[in-house]
Amino acid sequence: MKCALSGFLWKSLAVIGVSYGLVAAAVAQQTAPDDPIQKRFYSSLATAAQNATTEHTRKIGGGGGGRFFEVLPEGGLLVGFVVWTGEWAGHHIIRGVRPIFQTSHGRITGQRHGVENGAPIRVEAKEGYAVAAIEARGGDRLDGFEVLYWKIHPADINLDAEGSYKSEWIGGGGGHKGRHPLTSNGNPVIGIAGASGEDMDRLGLIYYDRH
């Protein structure tokens, strides 16, 4: 009985040790990437953010609200949004957004612009992909948008259309307003810019100008 119990304990400890090792390895992979290509990639994004070697797409929406500009000084790639929608003047619109960034240590959520209104909608790239463009509709406010995801190519510090896909449409249809594509042309998108108050007045993308 003693030997059987002892064997059971050793097996249990072995399982715990293996599990702990797997968790520790996963954490280490997220917090201390050793891939030199990945390090160079995120270092380049950080340099772009800190030195303002960036370009902006145009912004879709109205002229009101307080301006904002958000990039990560430590280097981050835009991979999605947390979005709140609601009603304004009889139209379904975007009330607030928070960007989601991929960093060398994992994914983080940025600042909220606009307001939280009801349950949030989360649109986020699958692993290995990032935001390359959005297609938006807007008038006096940002009515709605969808996200286009492209594959990340860290070695070339760009995004590639290989396997590209879109999110669902978020927000209102904007009536008869046309859709406006806001694209980085394959450059890494590192932030967002626009204006907000009680709603999202307008929104655009910030990307790393590699030229």
Coordinates of N, CA and C in Angstrom, one line a residue:
M1 N 0.8 -1.2 0.0 CA 0.0 0.0 0.0 C 0.9 1.2 0.0
K2 N 1.9 1.2 0.8 CA 2.8 2.4 0.9 C 3.5 2.6 -0.4
C3 N 4.0 1.4 -1.1 CA 4.6 1.6 -2.4 C 3.7 2.1 -3.4
A4 N 2.4 1.6 -3.4 CA 1.5 2.1 -4.4 C 1.2 3.5 -4.2
L5 N 1.0 4.0 -3.0 CA 0.8 5.4 -2.7 C 2.0 6.2 -3.2
S6 N 3.2 5.7 -2.9 CA 4.4 6.4 -3.2 C 4.5 6.6 -4.8
G7 N 4.2 5.5 -5.5 CA 4.2 5.6 -6.9 C 3.2 6.6 -7.5
F8 N 2.0 6.6 -6.8 CA 1.0 7.5 -7.3 C 1.4 9.0 -7.1
L9 N 2.1 9.2 -5.9 CA 2.6 10.6 -5.7 C 3.6 11.0 -6.7
W10 N 4.5 10.1 -7.0 CA 5.6 10.4 -8.0 C 5.0 10.7 -9.3
K11 N 4.0 9.9 -9.7 CA 3.3 10.1 -11.0 C 2.6 11.5 -11.0
S12 N 1.9 11.8 -9.9 CA 1.2 13.1 -9.8 C 2.2 14.3 -9.9
L13 N 3.3 14.1 -9.2 CA 4.3 15.2 -9.2 C 4.9 15.4 -10.6
A14 N 5.1 14.2 -11.3 CA 5.6 14.3 -12.7 C 4.7 15.0 -13.6
V15 N 3.4 14.7 -13.5 CA 2.4 15.4 -14.3 C 2.4 16.9 -14.0
I16 N 2.4 17.2 -12.7 CA 2.4 18.7 -12.3 C 3.7 19.3 -12.9
G17 N 4.8 18.6 -12.8 CA 6.1 19.2 -13.3 C 6.0 19.5 -14.8
V18 N 5.5 18.5 -15.5 CA 5.4 18.7 -17.0 C 4.4 19.8 -17.3
S19 N 3.3 19.9 -16.6 CA 2.3 21.0 -16.8 C 2.9 22.3 -16.5
Y20 N 3.7 22.4 -15.4 CA 4.3 23.7 -15.0 C 5.3 24.1 -16.1
G21 N 6.1 23.0 -16.6 CA 7.1 23.3 -17.6 C 6.5 23.9 -18.9
L22 N 5.3 23.3 -19.3 CA 4.6 23.8 -20.5 C 4.1 25.2 -20.3
V23 N 3.5 25.5 -19.1 CA 3.1 26.8 -18.9 C 4.2 27.8 -18.8
A24 N 5.3 27.5 -18.2 CA 6.5 28.3 -18.1 C 7.0 28.6 -19.4
A25 N 7.1 27.6 -20.3 CA 7.6 27.8 -21.7 C 6.7 28.7 -22.5
A26 N 5.4 28.5 -22.3 CA 4.5 29.4 -23.0 C 4.6 30.8 -22.6
V27 N 4.7 31.1 -21.3 CA 4.9 32.4 -20.7 C 6.2 33.0 -21.2
A28 N 7.3 32.2 -21.2 CA 8.6 32.7 -21.7 C 8.5 33.1 -23.1
Q29 N 7.8 32.3 -23.9 CA 7.7 32.6 -25.4 C 7.0 33.9 -25.6
Q30 N 6.0 34.2 -24.8 CA 5.2 35.4 -24.9 C 6.0 36.6 -24.4
T31 N 6.8 36.5 -23.3 CA 7.4 37.6 -22.7 C 8.8 37.9 -23.1
A32 N 9.5 36.8 -23.6 CA 10.9 37.0 -24.0 C 11.2 36.3 -25.3
P33 N 10.7 36.9 -26.4 CA 10.9 36.3 -27.7 C 12.4 36.3 -28.1
D34 N 12.9 35.1 -28.6 CA 14.3 35.0 -28.9 C 14.5 35.2 -30.4
D35 N 13.5 35.2 -31.2 CA 13.6 35.3 -32.7 C 14.1 36.6 -33.1
P36 N 15.3 36.7 -33.7 CA 15.9 38.0 -34.1 C 15.1 38.7 -35.1
I37 N 14.4 38.0 -36.0 CA 13.5 38.6 -37.0 C 12.4 39.4 -36.3
Q38 N 11.7 38.7 -35.3 CA 10.7 39.3 -34.5 C 11.2 40.5 -33.8
K39 N 12.3 40.4 -33.2 CA 12.9 41.5 -32.4 C 13.1 42.7 -33.3
R40 N 13.7 42.5 -34.5 CA 13.9 43.6 -35.5 C 12.6 44.2 -35.9
F41 N 11.6 43.3 -36.1 CA 10.3 43.8 -36.6 C 9.7 44.8 -35.6
Y42 N 9.6 44.4 -34.3 CA 9.0 45.2 -33.3 C 9.8 46.4 -33.0
S43 N 11.2 46.3 -33.1 CA 12.0 47.4 -32.9 C 11.8 48.5 -33.9
S44 N 11.6 48.0 -35.2 CA 11.3 49.0 -36.3 C 10.0 49.7 -36.0
L45 N 9.0 49.0 -35.5 CA 7.7 49.6 -35.3 C 7.8 50.6 -34.1
A46 N 8.7 50.3 -33.1 CA 8.9 51.3 -32.0 C 9.6 52.5 -32.5
T47 N 10.6 52.3 -33.4 CA 11.3 53.5 -33.9 C 10.4 54.4 -34.7
A48 N 9.5 53.8 -35.5 CA 8.6 54.5 -36.3 C 7.6 55.3 -35.4
A49 N 7.1 54.7 -34.4 CA 6.2 55.4 -33.4 C 6.9 56.5 -32.7
Q50 N 8.1 56.3 -32.3 CA 8.8 57.4 -31.5 C 9.3 58.5 -32.4
N51 N 9.7 58.2 -33.6 CA 10.3 59.2 -34.5 C 9.3 59.8 -35.5
A52 N 8.0 59.4 -35.4 CA 6.9 59.9 -36.2 C 7.2 59.7 -37.7
T53 N 7.9 58.5 -38.0 CA 8.0 58.2 -39.4 C 6.8 57.4 -39.9
T54 N 5.7 58.1 -39.8 CA 4.4 57.5 -40.1 C 3.6 58.3 -41.1
E55 N 2.6 57.6 -41.7 CA 1.6 58.3 -42.6 C 0.2 58.0 -42.0
H56 N -0.7 58.8 -42.4 CA -2.1 58.7 -42.0 C -3.0 58.5 -43.2
T57 N -3.9 57.6 -43.1 CA -5.0 57.5 -44.1 C -5.9 58.7 -43.8
R58 N -6.8 59.0 -44.8 CA -7.8 60.0 -44.4 C -8.7 59.5 -43.4
K59 N -9.5 60.3 -42.8 CA -10.4 59.9 -41.7 C -11.9 60.1 -42.2
I60 N -12.7 59.1 -41.8 CA -14.1 59.0 -42.2 C -14.9 59.4 -41.1
G61 N -15.9 60.3 -41.3 CA -16.8 60.8 -40.3 C -17.0 62.3 -40.3
G62 N -17.4 62.9 -39.2 CA -17.7 64.3 -39.1 C -16.5 65.1 -38.6
G63 N -16.8 66.4 -38.5 CA -15.7 67.4 -38.1 C -15.7 67.7 -36.6
G64 N -16.6 67.1 -35.8 CA -16.6 67.5 -34.4 C -15.7 66.6 -33.5
G65 N -15.8 66.7 -32.2 CA -15.0 65.9 -31.3 C -13.6 66.4 -31.0
G66 N -13.0 65.8 -30.0 CA -11.6 66.1 -29.7 C -10.7 65.1 -30.4
R67 N -9.7 65.7 -30.9 CA -8.7 64.8 -31.7 C -8.0 63.9 -30.8
F68 N -7.6 62.7 -31.4 CA -6.8 61.8 -30.7 C -5.8 61.1 -31.7
F69 N -4.7 60.6 -31.2 CA -3.7 60.0 -32.0 C -3.1 58.9 -31.1
E70 N -3.1 57.6 -31.5 CA -2.6 56.6 -30.6 C -1.7 55.6 -31.3
V71 N -0.5 55.5 -30.8 CA 0.5 54.5 -31.2 C 1.1 54.0 -30.0
L72 N 1.8 52.9 -30.0 CA 2.6 52.4 -28.9 C 4.0 52.7 -29.0
P73 N 4.6 53.5 -28.1 CA 6.0 53.9 -28.2 C 6.9 52.6 -28.2
E74 N 6.5 51.6 -27.5 CA 7.3 50.4 -27.4 C 7.2 49.5 -28.7
G75 N 6.3 49.9 -29.6 CA 6.2 49.1 -30.8 C 5.0 48.2 -30.8
G76 N 4.0 48.4 -31.6 CA 2.8 47.5 -31.6 C 2.2 47.6 -33.0
L77 N 1.5 46.5 -33.3 CA 0.9 46.3 -34.6 C -0.6 46.2 -34.4
L78 N -1.4 47.0 -35.1 CA -2.9 47.0 -34.9 C -3.4 45.7 -35.4
V79 N -4.1 45.0 -34.5 CA -4.7 43.7 -34.9 C -6.2 43.6 -34.7
G80 N -6.8 44.7 -34.2 CA -8.3 44.6 -34.0 C -8.8 45.8 -33.2
F81 N -10.1 45.7 -32.9 CA -10.8 46.7 -32.1 C -11.8 46.1 -31.2
V82 N -12.0 46.8 -30.1 CA -13.2 46.6 -29.2 C -14.1 47.8 -29.5
V83 N -15.3 47.5 -29.9 CA -16.2 48.6 -30.4 C -17.6 48.6 -29.7
W84 N -18.1 49.8 -29.4 CA -19.4 50.0 -28.9 C -20.2 50.7 -29.9
T85 N -21.5 50.3 -30.1 CA -22.4 50.9 -31.0 C -23.6 51.5 -30.3
G86 N -24.4 52.3 -31.0 CA -25.6 52.9 -30.4 C -26.3 53.7 -31.4
E87 N -27.3 54.4 -30.9 CA -28.2 55.3 -31.7 C -27.9 56.7 -31.6
W88 N -27.9 57.4 -32.7 CA -27.8 58.9 -32.7 C -28.6 59.5 -33.9
A89 N -29.5 60.4 -33.5 CA -30.3 61.0 -34.6 C -31.0 60.0 -35.5
G90 N -31.5 58.9 -34.9 CA -32.2 57.9 -35.7 C -31.3 57.0 -36.5
H91 N -30.0 57.0 -36.3 CA -29.0 56.2 -37.0 C -28.2 55.3 -36.0
H92 N -27.9 54.1 -36.5 CA -27.1 53.2 -35.7 C -25.6 53.6 -36.1
I93 N -24.8 54.0 -35.1 CA -23.5 54.5 -35.3 C -22.5 53.8 -34.4
I94 N -21.2 54.2 -34.5 CA -20.1 53.7 -33.6 C -20.1 54.7 -32.5
R95 N -20.2 54.3 -31.2 CA -20.1 55.2 -30.1 C -18.7 55.2 -29.5
G96 N -18.0 54.1 -29.6 CA -16.6 54.1 -29.0 C -15.8 53.0 -29.6
V97 N -14.5 53.2 -29.5 CA -13.5 52.1 -30.0 C -12.3 52.1 -29.0
R98 N -11.7 50.9 -28.9 CA -10.4 50.7 -28.3 C -9.6 49.9 -29.2
P99 N -8.4 50.3 -29.6 CA -7.6 49.5 -30.5 C -7.0 48.3 -29.7
I100 N -6.7 47.2 -30.5 CA -6.0 46.0 -29.9 C -4.7 45.9 -30.7
F101 N -3.6 45.9 -29.9 CA -2.3 45.8 -30.5 C -1.6 44.5 -30.2
Q102 N -0.8 44.0 -31.2 CA 0.1 42.9 -31.0 C 1.5 43.5 -30.7
T103 N 2.1 43.1 -29.6 CA 3.4 43.5 -29.2 C 4.3 42.3 -29.1
S104 N 5.6 42.6 -28.8 CA 6.5 41.5 -28.7 C 6.2 40.6 -27.5
H105 N 5.4 41.1 -26.6 CA 5.0 40.4 -25.3 C 3.6 39.8 -25.4
G106 N 2.9 40.0 -26.5 CA 1.5 39.5 -26.6 C 0.6 40.7 -27.0
R107 N -0.7 40.4 -26.9 CA -1.7 41.4 -27.3 C -2.2 42.2 -26.1
I108 N -2.4 43.5 -26.4 CA -2.9 44.4 -25.3 C -3.9 45.3 -25.9
T109 N -4.8 45.9 -25.1 CA -5.8 46.8 -25.5 C -5.4 48.2 -25.2
G110 N -5.6 49.1 -26.2 CA -5.2 50.5 -26.0 C -6.3 51.3 -25.3
Q111 N -6.3 52.6 -25.5 CA -7.2 53.5 -24.8 C -8.6 53.5 -25.5
R112 N -9.6 53.9 -24.7 CA -10.9 54.0 -25.2 C -11.1 55.4 -25.8
H113 N -11.7 55.5 -27.0 CA -12.0 56.7 -27.6 C -13.5 56.7 -27.9
G114 N -14.2 57.8 -27.4 CA -15.7 57.8 -27.4 C -16.2 57.2 -26.1
V115 N -17.3 56.6 -26.1 CA -17.9 56.1 -24.9 C -18.3 54.6 -25.0
E116 N -18.3 53.9 -23.8 CA -18.8 52.6 -23.8 C -20.4 52.6 -23.7
N117 N -21.0 51.8 -24.6 CA -22.4 51.8 -24.7 C -22.9 50.4 -24.9
G118 N -23.4 49.7 -23.8 CA -23.9 48.4 -23.9 C -22.7 47.4 -24.0
A119 N -23.0 46.2 -24.6 CA -22.0 45.1 -24.7 C -21.1 45.5 -25.8
P120 N -19.8 45.3 -25.6 CA -18.8 45.6 -26.6 C -18.7 44.5 -27.7
I121 N -18.3 44.9 -28.9 CA -18.1 44.0 -30.0 C -16.6 43.9 -30.2
R122 N -16.0 42.7 -30.2 CA -14.6 42.5 -30.4 C -14.3 41.9 -31.7
V123 N -13.5 42.6 -32.5 CA -13.1 42.1 -33.8 C -11.5 42.0 -33.8
E124 N -11.0 40.9 -34.0 CA -9.6 40.7 -33.8 C -9.0 39.7 -34.8
A125 N -7.8 40.0 -35.3 CA -7.1 39.1 -36.3 C -6.8 37.8 -35.7
K126 N -6.8 36.8 -36.5 CA -6.3 35.5 -36.1 C -4.8 35.5 -36.0
E127 N -4.2 34.6 -35.4 CA -2.7 34.5 -35.2 C -2.0 34.7 -36.5
G128 N -1.0 35.6 -36.6 CA -0.2 35.7 -37.8 C -0.8 36.8 -38.8
Y129 N -1.9 37.4 -38.4 CA -2.5 38.4 -39.3 C -2.7 39.7 -38.5
A130 N -2.9 40.8 -39.3 CA -3.0 42.1 -38.7 C -3.9 43.0 -39.5
V131 N -4.3 44.1 -39.0 CA -5.2 45.0 -39.7 C -4.4 45.7 -40.9
A132 N -4.9 45.6 -42.1 CA -4.3 46.2 -43.2 C -5.1 47.4 -43.7
A133 N -6.4 47.3 -43.5 CA -7.3 48.4 -44.0 C -8.6 48.3 -43.2
I134 N -9.4 49.4 -43.3 CA -10.8 49.3 -42.9 C -11.6 50.0 -44.1
E135 N -12.8 49.6 -44.2 CA -13.7 50.2 -45.1 C -14.8 50.8 -44.3
A136 N -15.1 52.1 -44.4 CA -15.9 52.8 -43.4 C -17.0 53.6 -44.2
R137 N -18.1 53.8 -43.4 CA -19.1 54.8 -43.9 C -19.3 55.8 -42.8
G138 N -19.5 57.1 -43.1 CA -19.7 58.1 -42.1 C -20.2 59.4 -42.8
G139 N -20.9 60.2 -41.9 CA -21.3 61.5 -42.3 C -20.9 62.5 -41.2
D140 N -21.9 62.9 -40.3 CA -21.6 63.7 -39.2 C -20.9 62.8 -38.1
R141 N -21.1 61.5 -38.1 CA -20.5 60.6 -37.2 C -19.9 59.4 -38.0
L142 N -19.1 58.6 -37.3 CA -18.7 57.3 -38.0 C -19.8 56.3 -37.8
D143 N -20.4 56.0 -39.0 CA -21.6 55.1 -39.0 C -21.2 53.6 -38.7
G144 N -20.2 53.1 -39.4 CA -19.8 51.7 -39.3 C -18.6 51.4 -40.1
F145 N -18.0 50.2 -39.9 CA -16.9 49.8 -40.7 C -16.7 48.3 -40.6
E146 N -15.8 47.8 -41.5 CA -15.4 46.4 -41.5 C -13.8 46.5 -41.6
V147 N -13.2 45.4 -41.2 CA -11.8 45.3 -41.1 C -11.2 44.3 -42.1
L148 N -10.2 44.7 -42.8 CA -9.5 43.8 -43.7 C -8.2 43.3 -43.1
Y149 N -7.9 42.0 -43.0 CA -6.7 41.5 -42.3 C -5.8 40.9 -43.4
W150 N -4.5 41.2 -43.3 CA -3.5 40.7 -44.1 C -2.5 39.9 -43.3
K151 N -1.7 39.0 -43.9 CA -0.7 38.2 -43.2 C 0.5 39.1 -42.9
I152 N 1.0 38.9 -41.7 CA 2.2 39.6 -41.2 C 3.5 38.9 -41.8
H153 N 4.4 39.7 -42.3 CA 5.7 39.3 -42.8 C 6.8 40.0 -42.1
P154 N 7.2 39.5 -40.9 CA 8.1 40.2 -40.1 C 9.5 40.4 -40.8
A155 N 9.9 39.5 -41.6 CA 11.3 39.6 -42.2 C 11.3 40.8 -43.1
D156 N 10.2 41.1 -43.8 CA 10.1 42.2 -44.8 C 9.5 43.4 -44.1
I157 N 9.1 43.4 -42.9 CA 8.5 44.5 -42.2 C 7.3 45.0 -43.0
N158 N 6.4 44.1 -43.4 CA 5.2 44.5 -44.1 C 4.1 43.5 -43.9
L159 N 3.0 43.8 -44.6 CA 1.8 42.9 -44.6 C 1.6 42.4 -46.0
D160 N 1.1 41.2 -46.1 CA 0.9 40.5 -47.4 C -0.5 40.1 -47.6
A161 N -1.1 40.3 -48.8 CA -2.5 39.9 -49.0 C -2.7 38.4 -49.1
E162 N -1.7 37.6 -49.0 CA -1.9 36.2 -49.0 C -2.9 35.8 -47.8
G163 N -3.9 35.1 -48.2 CA -4.9 34.6 -47.2 C -5.7 35.7 -46.6
S164 N -5.8 36.8 -47.2 CA -6.5 38.0 -46.6 C -8.0 37.6 -46.3
Y165 N -8.6 38.2 -45.3 CA -10.0 38.0 -45.0 C -10.6 39.2 -44.3
K166 N -11.9 39.3 -44.2 CA -12.6 40.5 -43.6 C -13.3 40.1 -42.4
S167 N -13.6 41.1 -41.5 CA -14.4 40.9 -40.4 C -15.9 41.2 -40.9
E168 N -16.8 40.9 -40.0 CA -18.2 41.3 -40.2 C -18.3 42.9 -40.2
W169 N -19.4 43.4 -40.7 CA -19.6 44.8 -40.7 C -20.1 45.2 -39.3
I170 N -19.5 46.3 -38.7 CA -19.8 46.7 -37.4 C -20.5 48.1 -37.4
G171 N -21.6 48.2 -36.7 CA -22.3 49.5 -36.7 C -23.4 49.6 -37.7
G172 N -23.7 50.9 -38.1 CA -24.8 51.1 -39.0 C -24.4 51.1 -40.5
G173 N -25.4 51.0 -41.3 CA -25.1 51.0 -42.8 C -24.8 52.4 -43.4
G174 N -25.2 53.4 -42.7 CA -24.9 54.8 -43.2 C -25.8 55.2 -44.3
G175 N -27.0 54.6 -44.4 CA -28.0 55.0 -45.4 C -27.4 54.9 -46.8
H176 N -27.5 56.0 -47.5 CA -27.0 55.9 -48.9 C -25.5 56.4 -49.0
K177 N -24.8 56.5 -47.9 CA -23.4 56.9 -48.0 C -22.6 55.8 -48.5
G178 N -21.6 56.2 -49.3 CA -20.7 55.2 -49.9 C -19.7 54.7 -48.9
R179 N -19.1 53.5 -49.2 CA -18.0 52.9 -48.4 C -16.7 53.5 -48.9
H180 N -15.9 53.9 -47.9 CA -14.6 54.5 -48.2 C -13.4 53.5 -47.7
P181 N -12.6 53.0 -48.6 CA -11.5 52.2 -48.1 C -10.3 53.1 -47.5
L182 N -9.8 52.7 -46.4 CA -8.7 53.3 -45.8 C -7.6 52.3 -45.6
T183 N -6.6 52.4 -46.5 CA -5.6 51.3 -46.6 C -4.2 51.8 -46.3
S184 N -3.4 50.8 -45.9 CA -1.9 51.1 -45.6 C -1.1 50.7 -46.8
N185 N -1.7 50.0 -47.8 CA -1.0 49.5 -49.0 C 0.1 48.5 -48.6
G186 N -0.2 47.7 -47.6 CA 0.8 46.7 -47.2 C 1.8 47.1 -46.1
N187 N 1.8 48.4 -45.8 CA 2.6 48.9 -44.7 C 2.0 48.5 -43.3
P188 N 2.9 48.2 -42.3 CA 2.3 47.9 -41.0 C 1.5 49.0 -40.4
V189 N 0.3 48.7 -40.0 CA -0.6 49.7 -39.3 C -0.3 49.7 -37.8
I190 N 0.2 50.8 -37.3 CA 0.7 50.9 -35.9 C -0.2 51.7 -35.0
G191 N -1.3 52.2 -35.5 CA -2.2 53.0 -34.6 C -3.4 53.5 -35.3
I192 N -4.1 54.4 -34.5 CA -5.3 55.0 -35.1 C -5.3 56.5 -34.7
A193 N -6.1 57.2 -35.5 CA -6.2 58.7 -35.3 C -7.7 59.0 -35.6
G194 N -8.1 60.1 -35.1 CA -9.5 60.6 -35.4 C -9.9 61.6 -34.4
A195 N -11.2 61.6 -34.1 CA -11.8 62.5 -33.1 C -13.0 61.9 -32.5
S196 N -13.2 62.2 -31.2 CA -14.4 61.6 -30.5 C -14.8 62.5 -29.3
G197 N -16.0 62.2 -28.9 CA -16.6 62.9 -27.7 C -17.6 61.9 -27.1
E198 N -18.9 62.2 -27.2 CA -19.9 61.2 -26.8 C -20.1 60.1 -27.8
D199 N -19.5 60.3 -29.0 CA -19.6 59.3 -30.0 C -18.2 59.3 -30.7
M200 N -18.0 58.4 -31.7 CA -16.9 58.4 -32.5 C -17.2 59.3 -33.7
D201 N -16.5 60.5 -33.7 CA -16.8 61.4 -34.8 C -16.1 61.0 -36.1
R202 N -14.9 60.6 -36.1 CA -14.2 60.1 -37.3 C -13.0 59.2 -36.9
L203 N -12.6 58.4 -37.9 CA -11.6 57.4 -37.6 C -10.7 57.2 -38.8
G204 N -9.4 57.1 -38.6 CA -8.4 56.7 -39.6 C -7.3 55.9 -39.1
L205 N -6.4 55.4 -39.9 CA -5.3 54.5 -39.5 C -4.0 55.3 -39.6
I206 N -3.1 54.8 -38.8 CA -1.7 55.3 -38.8 C -0.8 54.2 -39.2
Y207 N 0.1 54.3 -40.2 CA 0.9 53.2 -40.6 C 2.4 53.7 -40.7
Y208 N 3.2 52.7 -40.6 CA 4.7 52.9 -40.7 C 5.1 53.1 -42.2
D209 N 5.6 54.3 -42.4 CA 6.1 54.7 -43.8 C 7.5 54.1 -44.0
R210 N 7.6 53.0 -44.6 CA 8.9 52.4 -44.8 C 9.7 53.0 -45.9
H211 N 9.2 54.0 -46.6 CA 9.9 54.6 -47.7 C 10.3 56.0 -47.4

